[in-house]
PDB file of C-alpha atoms in Angstrom:
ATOM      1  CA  UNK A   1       0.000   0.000   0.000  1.00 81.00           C
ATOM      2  CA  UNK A   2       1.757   3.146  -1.145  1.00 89.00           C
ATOM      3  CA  UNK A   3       0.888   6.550   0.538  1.00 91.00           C
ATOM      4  CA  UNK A   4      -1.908   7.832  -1.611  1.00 90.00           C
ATOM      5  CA  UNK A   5      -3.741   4.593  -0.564  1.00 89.00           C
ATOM      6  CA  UNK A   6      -2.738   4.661   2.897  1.00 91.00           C
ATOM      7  CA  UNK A   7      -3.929   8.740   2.722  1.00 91.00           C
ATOM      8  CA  UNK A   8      -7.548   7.797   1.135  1.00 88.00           C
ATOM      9  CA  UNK A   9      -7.867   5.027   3.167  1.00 87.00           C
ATOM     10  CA  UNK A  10      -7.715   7.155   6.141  1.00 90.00           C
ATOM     11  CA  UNK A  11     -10.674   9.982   4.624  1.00 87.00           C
ATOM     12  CA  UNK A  12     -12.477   6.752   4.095  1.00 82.00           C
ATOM     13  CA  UNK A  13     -12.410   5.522   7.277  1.00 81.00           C
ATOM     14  CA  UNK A  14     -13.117   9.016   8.877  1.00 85.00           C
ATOM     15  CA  UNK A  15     -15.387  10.724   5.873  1.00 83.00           C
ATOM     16  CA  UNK A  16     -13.534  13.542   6.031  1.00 86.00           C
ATOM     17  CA  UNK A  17     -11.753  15.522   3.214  1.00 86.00           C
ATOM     18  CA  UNK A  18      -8.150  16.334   2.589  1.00 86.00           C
ATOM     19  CA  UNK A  19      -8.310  19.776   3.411  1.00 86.00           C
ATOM     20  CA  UNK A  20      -9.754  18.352   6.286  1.00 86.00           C
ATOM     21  CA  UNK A  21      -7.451  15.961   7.361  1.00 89.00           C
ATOM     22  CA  UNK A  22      -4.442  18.568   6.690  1.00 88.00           C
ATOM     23  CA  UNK A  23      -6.899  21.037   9.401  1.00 87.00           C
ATOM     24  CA  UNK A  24      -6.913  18.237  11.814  1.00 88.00           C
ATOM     25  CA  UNK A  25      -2.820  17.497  11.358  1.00 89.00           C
ATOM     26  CA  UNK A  26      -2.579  21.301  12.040  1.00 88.00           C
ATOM     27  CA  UNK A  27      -0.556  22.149   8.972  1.00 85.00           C
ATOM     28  CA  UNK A  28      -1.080  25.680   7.856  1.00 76.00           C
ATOM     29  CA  UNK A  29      -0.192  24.578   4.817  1.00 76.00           C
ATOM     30  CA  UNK A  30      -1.113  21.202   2.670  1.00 75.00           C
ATOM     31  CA  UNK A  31       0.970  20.513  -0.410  1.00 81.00           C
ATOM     32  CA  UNK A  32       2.268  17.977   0.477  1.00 81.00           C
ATOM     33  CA  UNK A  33      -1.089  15.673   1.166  1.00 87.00           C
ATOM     34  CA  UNK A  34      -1.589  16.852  -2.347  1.00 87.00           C
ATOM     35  CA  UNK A  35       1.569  15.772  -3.650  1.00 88.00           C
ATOM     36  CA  UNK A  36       0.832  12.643  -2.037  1.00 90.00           C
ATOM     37  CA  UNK A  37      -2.908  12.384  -4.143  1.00 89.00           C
ATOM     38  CA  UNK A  38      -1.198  13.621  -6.944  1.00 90.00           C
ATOM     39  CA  UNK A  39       1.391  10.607  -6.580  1.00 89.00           C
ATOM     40  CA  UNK A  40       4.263  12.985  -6.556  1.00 90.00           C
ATOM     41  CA  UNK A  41       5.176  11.921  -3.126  1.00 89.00           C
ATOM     42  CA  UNK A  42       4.623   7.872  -2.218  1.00 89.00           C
ATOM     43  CA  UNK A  43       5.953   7.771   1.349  1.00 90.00           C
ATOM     44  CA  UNK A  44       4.558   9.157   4.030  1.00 92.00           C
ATOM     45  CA  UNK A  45       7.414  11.198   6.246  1.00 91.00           C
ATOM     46  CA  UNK A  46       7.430  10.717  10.014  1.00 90.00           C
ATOM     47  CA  UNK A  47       6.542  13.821  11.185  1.00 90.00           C
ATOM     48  CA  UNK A  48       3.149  13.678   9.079  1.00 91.00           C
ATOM     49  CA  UNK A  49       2.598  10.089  10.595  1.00 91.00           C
ATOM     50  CA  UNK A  50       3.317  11.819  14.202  1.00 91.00           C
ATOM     51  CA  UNK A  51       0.985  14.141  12.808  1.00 90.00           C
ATOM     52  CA  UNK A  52      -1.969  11.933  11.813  1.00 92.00           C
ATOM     53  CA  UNK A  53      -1.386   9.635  15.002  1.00 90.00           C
ATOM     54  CA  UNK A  54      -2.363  12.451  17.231  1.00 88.00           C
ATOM     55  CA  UNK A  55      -4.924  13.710  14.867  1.00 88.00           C
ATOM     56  CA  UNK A  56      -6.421  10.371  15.382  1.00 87.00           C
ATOM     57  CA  UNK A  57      -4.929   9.102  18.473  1.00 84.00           C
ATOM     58  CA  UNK A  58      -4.788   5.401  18.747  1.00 79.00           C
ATOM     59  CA  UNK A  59      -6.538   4.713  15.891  1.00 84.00           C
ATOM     60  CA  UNK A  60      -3.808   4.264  13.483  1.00 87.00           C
ATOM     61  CA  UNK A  61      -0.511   2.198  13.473  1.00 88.00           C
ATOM     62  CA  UNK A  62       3.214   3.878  12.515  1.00 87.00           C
ATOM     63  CA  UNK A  63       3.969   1.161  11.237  1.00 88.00           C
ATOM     64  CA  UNK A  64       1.376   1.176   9.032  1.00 90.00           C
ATOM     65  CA  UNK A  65       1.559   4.666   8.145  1.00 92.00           C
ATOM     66  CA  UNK A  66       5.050   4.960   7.519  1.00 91.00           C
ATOM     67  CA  UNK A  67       5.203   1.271   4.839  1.00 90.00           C
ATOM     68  CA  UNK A  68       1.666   0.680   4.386  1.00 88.00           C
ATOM     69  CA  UNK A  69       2.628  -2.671   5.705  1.00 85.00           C
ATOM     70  CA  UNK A  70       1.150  -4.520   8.639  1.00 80.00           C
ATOM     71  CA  UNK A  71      -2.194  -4.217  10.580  1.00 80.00           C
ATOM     72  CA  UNK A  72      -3.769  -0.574  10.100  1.00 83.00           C
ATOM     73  CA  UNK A  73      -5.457  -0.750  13.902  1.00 75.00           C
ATOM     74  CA  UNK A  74      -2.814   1.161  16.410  1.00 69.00           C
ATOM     75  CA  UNK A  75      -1.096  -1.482  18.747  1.00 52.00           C
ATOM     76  CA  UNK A  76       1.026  -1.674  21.965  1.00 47.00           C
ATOM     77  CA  UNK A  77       4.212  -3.003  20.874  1.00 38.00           C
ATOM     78  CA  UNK A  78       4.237  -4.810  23.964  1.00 34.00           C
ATOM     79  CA  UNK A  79       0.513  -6.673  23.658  1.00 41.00           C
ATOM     80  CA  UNK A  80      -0.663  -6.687  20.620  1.00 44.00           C
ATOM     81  CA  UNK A  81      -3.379  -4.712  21.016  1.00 49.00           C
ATOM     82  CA  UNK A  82      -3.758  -0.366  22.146  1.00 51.00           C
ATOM     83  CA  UNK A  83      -3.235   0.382  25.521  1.00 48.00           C
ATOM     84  CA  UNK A  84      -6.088   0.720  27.887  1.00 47.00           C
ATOM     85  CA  UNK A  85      -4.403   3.143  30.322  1.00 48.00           C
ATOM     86  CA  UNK A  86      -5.860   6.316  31.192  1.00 49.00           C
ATOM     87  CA  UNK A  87      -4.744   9.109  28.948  1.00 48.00           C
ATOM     88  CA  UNK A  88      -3.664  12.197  30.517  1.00 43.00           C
ATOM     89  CA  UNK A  89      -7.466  13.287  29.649  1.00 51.00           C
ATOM     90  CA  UNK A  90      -8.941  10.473  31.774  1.00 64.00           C
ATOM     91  CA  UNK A  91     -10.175   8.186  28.787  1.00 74.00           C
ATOM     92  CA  UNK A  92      -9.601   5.171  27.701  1.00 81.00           C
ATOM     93  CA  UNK A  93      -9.491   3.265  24.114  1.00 84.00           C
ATOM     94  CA  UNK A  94     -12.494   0.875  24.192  1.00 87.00           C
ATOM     95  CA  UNK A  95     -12.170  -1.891  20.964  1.00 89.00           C
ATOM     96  CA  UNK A  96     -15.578  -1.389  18.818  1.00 91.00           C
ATOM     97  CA  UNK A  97     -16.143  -4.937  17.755  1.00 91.00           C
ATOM     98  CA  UNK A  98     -18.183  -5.261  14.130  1.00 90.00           C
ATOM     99  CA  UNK A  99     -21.357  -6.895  15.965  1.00 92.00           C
ATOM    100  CA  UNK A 100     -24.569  -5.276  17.043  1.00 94.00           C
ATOM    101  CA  UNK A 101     -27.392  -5.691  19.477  1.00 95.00           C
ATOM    102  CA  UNK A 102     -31.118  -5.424  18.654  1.00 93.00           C
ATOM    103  CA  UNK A 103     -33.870  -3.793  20.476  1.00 86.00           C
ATOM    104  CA  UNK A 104     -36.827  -5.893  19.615  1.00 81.00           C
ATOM    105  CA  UNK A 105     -37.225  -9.305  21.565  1.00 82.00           C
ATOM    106  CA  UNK A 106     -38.062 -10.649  18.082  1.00 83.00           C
ATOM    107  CA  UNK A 107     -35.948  -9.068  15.675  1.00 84.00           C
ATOM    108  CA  UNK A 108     -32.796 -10.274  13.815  1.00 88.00           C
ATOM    109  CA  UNK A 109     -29.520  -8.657  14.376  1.00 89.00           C
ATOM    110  CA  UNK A 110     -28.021  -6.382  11.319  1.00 89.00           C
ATOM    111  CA  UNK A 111     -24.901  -8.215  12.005  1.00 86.00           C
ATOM    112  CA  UNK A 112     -25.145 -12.265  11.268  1.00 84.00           C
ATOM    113  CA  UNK A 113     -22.580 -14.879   9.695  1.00 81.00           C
ATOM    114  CA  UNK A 114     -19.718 -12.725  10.052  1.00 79.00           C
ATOM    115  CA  UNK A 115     -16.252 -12.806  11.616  1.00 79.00           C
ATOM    116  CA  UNK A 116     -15.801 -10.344  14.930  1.00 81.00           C
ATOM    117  CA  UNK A 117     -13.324  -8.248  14.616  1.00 84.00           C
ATOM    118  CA  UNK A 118     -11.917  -5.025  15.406  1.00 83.00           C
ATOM    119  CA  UNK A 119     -13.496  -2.144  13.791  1.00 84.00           C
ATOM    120  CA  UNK A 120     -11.654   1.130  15.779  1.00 84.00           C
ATOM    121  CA  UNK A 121     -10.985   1.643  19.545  1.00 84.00           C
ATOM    122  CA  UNK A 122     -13.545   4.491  20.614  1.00 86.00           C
ATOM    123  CA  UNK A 123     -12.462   6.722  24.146  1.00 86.00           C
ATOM    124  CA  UNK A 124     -14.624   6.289  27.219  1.00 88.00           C
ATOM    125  CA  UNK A 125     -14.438   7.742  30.276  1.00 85.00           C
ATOM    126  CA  UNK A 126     -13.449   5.839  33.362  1.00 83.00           C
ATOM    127  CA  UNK A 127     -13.367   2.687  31.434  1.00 87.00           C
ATOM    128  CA  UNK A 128     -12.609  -0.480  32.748  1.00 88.00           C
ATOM    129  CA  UNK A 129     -10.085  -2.949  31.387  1.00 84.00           C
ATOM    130  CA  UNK A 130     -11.914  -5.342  29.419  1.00 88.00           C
ATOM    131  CA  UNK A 131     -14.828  -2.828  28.324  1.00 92.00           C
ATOM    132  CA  UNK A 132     -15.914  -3.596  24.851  1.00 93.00           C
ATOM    133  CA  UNK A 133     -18.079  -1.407  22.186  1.00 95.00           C
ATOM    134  CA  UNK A 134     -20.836  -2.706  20.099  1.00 95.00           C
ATOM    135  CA  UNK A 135     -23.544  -1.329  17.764  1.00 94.00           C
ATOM    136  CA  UNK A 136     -27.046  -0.931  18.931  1.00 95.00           C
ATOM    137  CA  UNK A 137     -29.565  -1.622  15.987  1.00 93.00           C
ATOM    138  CA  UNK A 138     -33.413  -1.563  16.017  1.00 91.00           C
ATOM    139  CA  UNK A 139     -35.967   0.817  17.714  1.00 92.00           C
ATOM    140  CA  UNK A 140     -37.532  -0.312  21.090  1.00 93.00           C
ATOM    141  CA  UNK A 141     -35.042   1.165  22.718  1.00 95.00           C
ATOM    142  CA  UNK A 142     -36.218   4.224  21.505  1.00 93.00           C
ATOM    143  CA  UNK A 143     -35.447   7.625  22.975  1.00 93.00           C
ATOM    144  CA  UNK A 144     -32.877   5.841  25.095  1.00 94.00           C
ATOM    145  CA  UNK A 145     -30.758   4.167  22.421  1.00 94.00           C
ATOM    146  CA  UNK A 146     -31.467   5.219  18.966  1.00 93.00           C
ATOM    147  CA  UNK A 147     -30.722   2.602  16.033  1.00 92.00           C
ATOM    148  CA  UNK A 148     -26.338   3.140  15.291  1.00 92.00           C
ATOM    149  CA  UNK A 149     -25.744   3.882  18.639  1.00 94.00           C
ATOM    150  CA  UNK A 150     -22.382   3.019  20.211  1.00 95.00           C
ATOM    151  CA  UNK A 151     -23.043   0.974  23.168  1.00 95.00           C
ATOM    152  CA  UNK A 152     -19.946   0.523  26.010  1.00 96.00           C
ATOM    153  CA  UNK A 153     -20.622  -2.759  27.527  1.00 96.00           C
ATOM    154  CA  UNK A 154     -19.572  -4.599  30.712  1.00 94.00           C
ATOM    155  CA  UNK A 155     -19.506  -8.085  31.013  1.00 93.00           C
ATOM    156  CA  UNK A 156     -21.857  -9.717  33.980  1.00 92.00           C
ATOM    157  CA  UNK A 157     -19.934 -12.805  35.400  1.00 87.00           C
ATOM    158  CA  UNK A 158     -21.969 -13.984  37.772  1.00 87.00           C
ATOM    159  CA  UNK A 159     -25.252 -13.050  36.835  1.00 90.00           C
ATOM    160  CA  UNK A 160     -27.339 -16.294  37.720  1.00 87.00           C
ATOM    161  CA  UNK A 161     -26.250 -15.222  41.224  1.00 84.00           C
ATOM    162  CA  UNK A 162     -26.787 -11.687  41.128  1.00 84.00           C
ATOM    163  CA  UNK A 163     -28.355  -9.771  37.510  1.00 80.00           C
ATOM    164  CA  UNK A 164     -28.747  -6.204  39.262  1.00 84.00           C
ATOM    165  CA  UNK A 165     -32.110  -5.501  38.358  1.00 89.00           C
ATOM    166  CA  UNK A 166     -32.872  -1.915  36.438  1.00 90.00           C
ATOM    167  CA  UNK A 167     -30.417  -1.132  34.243  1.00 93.00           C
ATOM    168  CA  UNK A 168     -29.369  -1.469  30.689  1.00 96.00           C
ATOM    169  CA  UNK A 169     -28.376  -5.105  29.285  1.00 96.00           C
ATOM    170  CA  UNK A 170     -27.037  -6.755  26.337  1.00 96.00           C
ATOM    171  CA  UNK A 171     -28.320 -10.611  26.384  1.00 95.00           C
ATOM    172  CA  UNK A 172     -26.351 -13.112  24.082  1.00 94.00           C
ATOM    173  CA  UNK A 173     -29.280 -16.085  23.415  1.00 94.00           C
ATOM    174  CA  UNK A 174     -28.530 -19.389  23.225  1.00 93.00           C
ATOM    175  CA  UNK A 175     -30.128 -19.307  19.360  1.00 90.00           C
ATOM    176  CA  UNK A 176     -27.020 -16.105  18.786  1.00 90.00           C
ATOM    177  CA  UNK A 177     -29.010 -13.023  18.809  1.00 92.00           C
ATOM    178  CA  UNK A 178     -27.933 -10.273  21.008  1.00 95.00           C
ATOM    179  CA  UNK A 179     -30.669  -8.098  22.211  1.00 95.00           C
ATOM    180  CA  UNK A 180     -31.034  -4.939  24.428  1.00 96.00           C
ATOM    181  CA  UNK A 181     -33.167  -4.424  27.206  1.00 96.00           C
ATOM    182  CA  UNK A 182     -33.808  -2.922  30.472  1.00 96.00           C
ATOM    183  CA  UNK A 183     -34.098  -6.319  32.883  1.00 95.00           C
ATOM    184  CA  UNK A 184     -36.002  -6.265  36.182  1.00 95.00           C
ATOM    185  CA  UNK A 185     -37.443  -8.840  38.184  1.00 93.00           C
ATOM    186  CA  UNK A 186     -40.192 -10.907  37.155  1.00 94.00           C
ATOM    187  CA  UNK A 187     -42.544 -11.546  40.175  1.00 95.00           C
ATOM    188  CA  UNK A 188     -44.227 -14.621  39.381  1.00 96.00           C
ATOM    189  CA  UNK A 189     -40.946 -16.771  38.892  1.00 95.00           C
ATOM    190  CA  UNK A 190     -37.312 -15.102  39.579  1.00 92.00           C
ATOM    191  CA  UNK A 191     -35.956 -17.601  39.465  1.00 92.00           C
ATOM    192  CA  UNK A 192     -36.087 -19.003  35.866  1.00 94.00           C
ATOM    193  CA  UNK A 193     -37.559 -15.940  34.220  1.00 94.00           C
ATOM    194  CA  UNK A 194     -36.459 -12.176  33.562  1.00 95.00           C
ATOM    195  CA  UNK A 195     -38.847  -9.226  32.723  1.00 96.00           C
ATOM    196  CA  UNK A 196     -37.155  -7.636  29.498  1.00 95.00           C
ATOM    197  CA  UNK A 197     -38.421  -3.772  29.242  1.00 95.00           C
ATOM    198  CA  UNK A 198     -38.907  -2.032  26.432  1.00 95.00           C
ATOM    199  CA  UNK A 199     -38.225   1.883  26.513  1.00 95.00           C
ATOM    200  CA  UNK A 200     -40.127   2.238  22.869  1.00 94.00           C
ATOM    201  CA  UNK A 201     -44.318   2.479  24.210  1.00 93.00           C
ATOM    202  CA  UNK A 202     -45.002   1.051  21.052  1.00 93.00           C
ATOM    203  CA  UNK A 203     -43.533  -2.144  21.640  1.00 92.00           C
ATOM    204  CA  UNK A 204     -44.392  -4.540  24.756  1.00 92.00           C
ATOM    205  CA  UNK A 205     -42.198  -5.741  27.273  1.00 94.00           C
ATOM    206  CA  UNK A 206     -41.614  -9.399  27.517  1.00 94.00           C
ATOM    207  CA  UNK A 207     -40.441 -12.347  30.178  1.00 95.00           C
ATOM    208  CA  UNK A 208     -37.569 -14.142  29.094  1.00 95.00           C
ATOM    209  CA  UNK A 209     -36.872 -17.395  30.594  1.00 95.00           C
ATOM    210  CA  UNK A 210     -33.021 -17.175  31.739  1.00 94.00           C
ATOM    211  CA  UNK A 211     -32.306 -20.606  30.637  1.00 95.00           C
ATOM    212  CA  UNK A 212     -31.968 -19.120  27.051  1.00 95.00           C
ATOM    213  CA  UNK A 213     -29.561 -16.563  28.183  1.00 95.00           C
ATOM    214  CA  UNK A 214     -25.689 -17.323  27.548  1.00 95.00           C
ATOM    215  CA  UNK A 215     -23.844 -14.358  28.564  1.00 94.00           C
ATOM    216  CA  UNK A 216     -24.442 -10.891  29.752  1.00 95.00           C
ATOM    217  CA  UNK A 217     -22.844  -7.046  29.658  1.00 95.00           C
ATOM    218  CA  UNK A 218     -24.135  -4.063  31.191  1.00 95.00           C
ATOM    219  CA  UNK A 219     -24.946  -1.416  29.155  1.00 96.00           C
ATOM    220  CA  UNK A 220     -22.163   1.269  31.137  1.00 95.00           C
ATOM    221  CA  UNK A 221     -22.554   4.421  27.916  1.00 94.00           C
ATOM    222  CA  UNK A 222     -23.977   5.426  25.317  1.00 94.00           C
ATOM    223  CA  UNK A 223     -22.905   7.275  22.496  1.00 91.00           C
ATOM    224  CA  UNK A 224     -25.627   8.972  19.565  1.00 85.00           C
ATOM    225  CA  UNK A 225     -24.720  10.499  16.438  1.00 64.00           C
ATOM    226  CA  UNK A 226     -26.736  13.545  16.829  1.00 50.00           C
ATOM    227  CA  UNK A 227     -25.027  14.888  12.821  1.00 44.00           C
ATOM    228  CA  UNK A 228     -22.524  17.031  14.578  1.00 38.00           C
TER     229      UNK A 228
END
């Protein structure tokens, strides 16, 4: 990959412009991106890939940037994967993982059949190590979670013991679908049965019996694209 790829990879992954991306480097002046579209220049120098890297930061690998070689995702030379430690701004990189989770009791996820992987890390405050981000799809989660929300999700051990009734989960199902829902209690039988709430009026909660339930994360933030 030669730096005019590695350059328009970059707008495409952030669906920005070059004039934009040569605002967000800080350069006062951009010839040289051009030079780079313009093939005139097919190696990307170090202080642009310092540049970009905090433009973007932990997003994209030097590596990467500076051969076009290698994995494009930003890694800890030591791990294999970013580091999770707080930045002097307080956040954290959180891994966004190409899966969703689906309002509707009864709905199919957007995201079937494929291979998990590592879309971007997104920051979070006061995240935890092992934090994960998903997409949220469907609308009975409606006002709370719009549809292409960004969901930061926990992961519930021990939740046959303890579920901690009233907040935000994602459920994996024993038939694959991942689903979001507010879980309380369900009076008549607690013990083998969940009362999945729907924040959408239109749509009606449901009991779920928690023998179908696999695994579960608590829903910790949110993040909507309000078109900013």
């Amino acid at each position: 990959m030669n730096a005019k790829e590695i350059l328009e990879r970059i707008l495409f992954e952030q669906k920005i412009t070059y004039a934009e991306l040569a605002r967000r480097m800080g350069l006062t002046r951009a010839q040289m991106l051009y030079d780079i579209r313009d093939g005139k220049v097919k190696k990307i120098s170090e202080s642009y890939a310092k540049k970009i890297m905090e433009a973007f930061p932990g997003q994209y690998s030097r590596v990467w940037l500076l051969t076009g070689e290698g994995e494009m995702l930003n890694t800890a030379e030591s791990n294999g994967k970013p580091s999770s430690q707080p930045t002097e701004k307080g956040y954290k990189l959180i891994p966004l993982i190409h899966i969703d989770s689906v309002g509707g009791m009864h709905s199919k996820n957007d995201v079937v059949d494929e291979i998990e992987y590592i879309e971007k890390y997104v920051p979070f405050m006061e995240a935890h190590d092992g934090d994960k981000a998903i997409f949220q799809s469907g609308d009975s989660m409606i006002p709370t979670i719009p549809p292409g929300s960004i969901l930061q999700i926990r992961e519930v051990e021990n939740w046959r013991e303890y579920f901690g009734y009233g907040g935000i989960f994602v459920l994996l199902l024993k038939d694959g679908r991942r689903i979001t829902k507010e879980v309380n209690r369900y009076d008549p039988d607690p013990k083998n049965y969940v009362m999945c709430i729907s924040h959408n009026p239109s749509v009606a909660d449901e009991e779920l019996p928690k023998a179908m339930i696999v695994a579960v994360w608590k829903v910790i933030k949110i993040l909507t694209d309000r078109g900013w």
